[in-house]
């Protein structure tokens, strides 16, 4: 069998007619979270036939997402709408709020008795660009964190009055026996006393070096 005769037969067996009555773009690109529009063109005698948009690589298993009602009124279902312009012999499909999972093979089609007319359209979804707002939303050390850290440092440095630094004489007062030793050597053992202060005398006299004891 000649190949030119075989090709139409294969299209007929697959469930749709060869795309001679309807044409459309081979591929369409859309941006994530954006929208895309597909414009399909049909021959002049298909004005009042129903037009549809279905999804799926296999023609027989593709799922019709939206379909016209025979008029030029726009029909919308979920995120997909379709509108027929019978004067221009075109119908337009719009997909909104695109997601990465929307990338697939779709079909522009015309419903008719027997096998529908259809043409495949490959839809690809490009990732959305990163906006400055999304970049600035990444975790950073904000002023609030800095304030908290400063408060923590102040709390760590704070000590009650009872624990604050005190004068040396308050921290370690001279022991009484050290005062006796100072008197024995005839000198002043300051031990944190100021120059104009005199150590307290002992309760009893201590002989100084080189001085005879009374009665000796």
Coordinates of N, CA, C and O in Angstrom, one line a residue, residues 131-197:
X131 N 11.2 37.6 42.0 CA 11.0 39.0 42.2 C 11.9 39.5 43.4 O 12.2 38.7 44.2
X132 N 12.1 40.8 43.4 CA 12.9 41.3 44.6 C 12.2 41.0 45.9 O 12.8 40.8 46.9
X133 N 10.8 41.0 45.9 CA 10.1 40.8 47.1 C 10.4 39.4 47.6 O 10.6 39.1 48.8
X134 N 10.5 38.4 46.7 CA 10.8 37.0 47.1 C 12.2 36.9 47.6 O 12.5 36.1 48.5
X135 N 13.1 37.7 47.0 CA 14.5 37.6 47.4 C 14.6 38.2 48.8 O 15.3 37.6 49.7
X136 N 13.9 39.3 49.1 CA 14.0 39.9 50.4 C 13.3 39.2 51.5 O 13.6 39.4 52.7
X137 N 12.5 38.2 51.1 CA 11.8 37.4 52.1 C 12.6 36.3 52.7 O 12.2 35.6 53.6
X138 N 13.9 36.1 52.2 CA 14.7 35.1 52.7 C 15.2 35.5 54.1 O 15.3 36.6 54.5
X139 N 15.4 34.5 55.0 CA 15.8 34.8 56.4 C 17.0 35.7 56.5 O 18.0 35.4 56.0
X140 N 16.9 36.7 57.2 CA 18.1 37.6 57.5 C 18.1 38.0 58.9 O 17.1 37.9 59.6
X141 N 19.2 38.6 59.4 CA 19.3 39.1 60.8 C 18.7 40.5 60.8 O 19.4 41.5 60.4
X142 N 17.5 40.6 61.2 CA 16.8 41.9 61.2 C 17.1 42.7 62.4 O 17.7 42.2 63.4
X143 N 16.6 43.9 62.4 CA 16.8 44.8 63.5 C 16.2 44.2 64.8 O 16.7 44.4 65.9
X144 N 15.1 43.5 64.6 CA 14.4 42.9 65.8 C 15.3 41.9 66.4 O 15.5 41.9 67.7
X145 N 16.0 41.1 65.6 CA 16.9 40.1 66.1 C 18.1 40.8 66.8 O 18.6 40.4 67.9
X146 N 18.6 41.9 66.2 CA 19.7 42.6 66.8 C 19.3 43.2 68.2 O 20.0 43.1 69.1
X147 N 18.0 43.7 68.3 CA 17.6 44.3 69.5 C 17.5 43.2 70.6 O 17.9 43.4 71.7
X148 N 17.0 42.0 70.2 CA 16.9 40.9 71.2 C 18.3 40.5 71.6 O 18.5 40.2 72.8
X149 N 19.3 40.5 70.7 CA 20.6 40.1 71.1 C 21.2 41.1 72.0 O 21.9 40.8 73.0
X150 N 21.0 42.4 71.8 CA 21.5 43.5 72.7 C 20.9 43.3 74.1 O 21.5 43.5 75.1
X151 N 19.6 43.1 74.1 CA 18.9 42.9 75.4 C 19.5 41.7 76.1 O 19.7 41.8 77.4
X152 N 19.8 40.6 75.4 CA 20.4 39.5 76.0 C 21.8 39.8 76.6 O 22.2 39.4 77.7
X153 N 22.6 40.7 75.9 CA 23.9 41.0 76.4 C 23.8 41.9 77.6 O 24.5 41.7 78.6
X154 N 22.8 42.8 77.6 CA 22.6 43.6 78.8 C 22.2 42.8 80.0 O 22.6 43.0 81.1
X155 N 21.3 41.8 79.8 CA 20.9 40.9 80.8 C 22.1 40.1 81.4 O 22.2 39.9 82.6
X156 N 23.0 39.7 80.5 CA 24.1 38.9 80.9 C 25.1 39.8 81.7 O 25.7 39.3 82.7
X157 N 25.2 41.1 81.4 CA 26.1 42.0 82.1 C 25.5 42.6 83.4 O 26.2 43.1 84.2
X158 N 24.2 42.5 83.6 CA 23.6 43.0 84.7 C 23.8 42.1 85.9 O 23.6 40.9 85.9
X159 N 24.2 42.7 87.0 CA 24.3 42.0 88.3 C 23.7 42.8 89.4 O 23.8 44.1 89.4
X160 N 23.0 42.2 90.3 CA 22.4 43.0 91.4 C 23.4 43.7 92.2 O 24.6 43.4 92.1
X161 N 23.0 44.7 93.0 CA 23.9 45.6 93.7 C 24.8 44.8 94.7 O 25.9 45.1 94.9
X162 N 24.2 43.7 95.2 CA 25.0 42.9 96.2 C 26.2 42.2 95.5 O 27.1 41.9 96.2
X163 N 26.1 42.1 94.2 CA 27.2 41.4 93.5 C 28.1 42.3 92.7 O 29.0 41.9 92.0
X164 N 27.8 43.6 92.8 CA 28.6 44.5 92.0 C 29.9 44.7 92.7 O 30.1 44.4 93.9
X165 N 30.9 45.3 91.9 CA 32.3 45.5 92.4 C 32.2 46.4 93.6 O 31.5 47.4 93.6
X166 N 32.9 46.1 94.7 CA 33.0 46.9 95.9 C 34.4 47.3 96.2 O 35.3 46.7 95.6
X167 N 34.6 48.3 97.0 CA 36.0 48.8 97.4 C 36.8 47.6 98.0 O 36.2 46.7 98.6
X168 N 38.1 47.6 97.8 CA 38.9 46.5 98.3 C 38.7 46.2 99.8 O 38.6 45.1 100.2
X169 N 38.6 47.3 100.6 CA 38.4 47.1 102.1 C 37.1 46.5 102.4 O 37.0 45.8 103.4
X170 N 36.1 46.7 101.5 CA 34.8 46.1 101.8 C 34.8 44.6 101.4 O 34.2 43.8 101.9
X171 N 35.6 44.3 100.3 CA 35.7 42.9 99.9 C 36.5 42.1 100.8 O 36.2 40.9 101.1
X172 N 37.6 42.6 101.4 CA 38.5 41.8 102.2 C 39.0 42.7 103.4 O 40.1 43.3 103.2
X173 N 38.3 42.8 104.4 CA 38.8 43.6 105.5 C 40.0 43.0 106.2 O 40.1 41.8 106.2
X174 N 40.9 43.9 106.7 CA 42.1 43.3 107.3 C 41.8 42.5 108.5 O 40.9 42.8 109.3
X175 N 42.5 41.3 108.6 CA 42.3 40.4 109.8 C 42.9 41.1 111.0 O 44.0 41.7 110.9
X176 N 42.4 40.8 112.2 CA 43.0 41.4 113.4 C 44.4 41.0 113.7 O 45.2 41.8 114.1
X177 N 44.8 39.7 113.4 CA 46.2 39.3 113.7 C 47.2 40.0 112.8 O 48.3 40.2 113.2
X178 N 46.7 40.5 111.6 CA 47.7 41.2 110.7 C 47.9 42.6 111.3 O 49.0 43.2 111.2
X179 N 46.9 43.2 112.0 CA 47.1 44.5 112.6 C 48.2 44.3 113.7 O 49.0 45.2 113.9
X180 N 48.2 43.2 114.5 CA 49.2 43.0 115.6 C 50.6 42.9 115.0 O 51.5 43.5 115.5
X181 N 50.7 42.2 113.9 CA 52.0 42.1 113.3 C 52.5 43.5 112.8 O 53.7 43.8 113.0
X182 N 51.7 44.3 112.3 CA 52.1 45.6 111.8 C 52.5 46.4 113.0 O 53.5 47.2 112.9
X183 N 51.9 46.3 114.1 CA 52.3 47.1 115.3 C 53.6 46.6 115.8 O 54.4 47.4 116.3
X184 N 53.8 45.3 115.7 CA 55.1 44.7 116.3 C 56.3 45.3 115.5 O 57.4 45.4 116.0
X185 N 56.1 45.5 114.2 CA 57.2 46.0 113.4 C 57.3 47.5 113.3 O 58.1 48.0 112.6
X186 N 56.5 48.1 114.1 CA 56.5 49.6 114.1 C 56.2 50.2 112.8 O 56.5 51.4 112.6
X187 N 55.5 49.5 111.9 CA 55.1 50.1 110.7 C 53.6 50.1 110.5 O 52.9 49.5 111.4
X188 N 53.2 50.6 109.4 CA 51.7 50.5 109.2 C 51.5 49.6 108.0 O 52.1 49.7 107.0
X189 N 50.7 48.6 108.3 CA 50.3 47.7 107.2 C 48.9 48.2 106.7 O 47.9 48.0 107.4
X190 N 49.0 48.8 105.6 CA 47.8 49.5 105.1 C 46.7 48.5 104.8 O 45.5 48.7 105.1
X191 N 47.0 47.4 104.0 CA 46.0 46.4 103.7 C 44.7 47.1 103.1 O 43.6 46.8 103.6
X192 N 44.9 48.0 102.2 CA 43.8 48.6 101.5 C 43.3 49.8 102.2 O 42.3 50.4 101.8
X193 N 44.0 50.3 103.3 CA 43.6 51.5 104.0 C 44.2 52.7 103.2 O 45.3 52.6 102.6
X194 N 43.6 53.8 103.3 CA 44.1 55.0 102.7 C 45.3 55.6 103.6 O 45.5 55.2 104.7
X195 N 46.1 56.5 103.0 CA 47.3 56.9 103.6 C 47.0 57.7 104.9 O 47.8 57.7 105.9
X196 N 45.9 58.4 105.0 CA 45.5 59.2 106.2 C 44.8 58.4 107.2 O 44.2 58.9 108.1
X197 N 44.7 57.0 107.0 CA 44.0 56.2 108.0 C 45.0 55.5 108.8 O 46.1 55.1 108.4

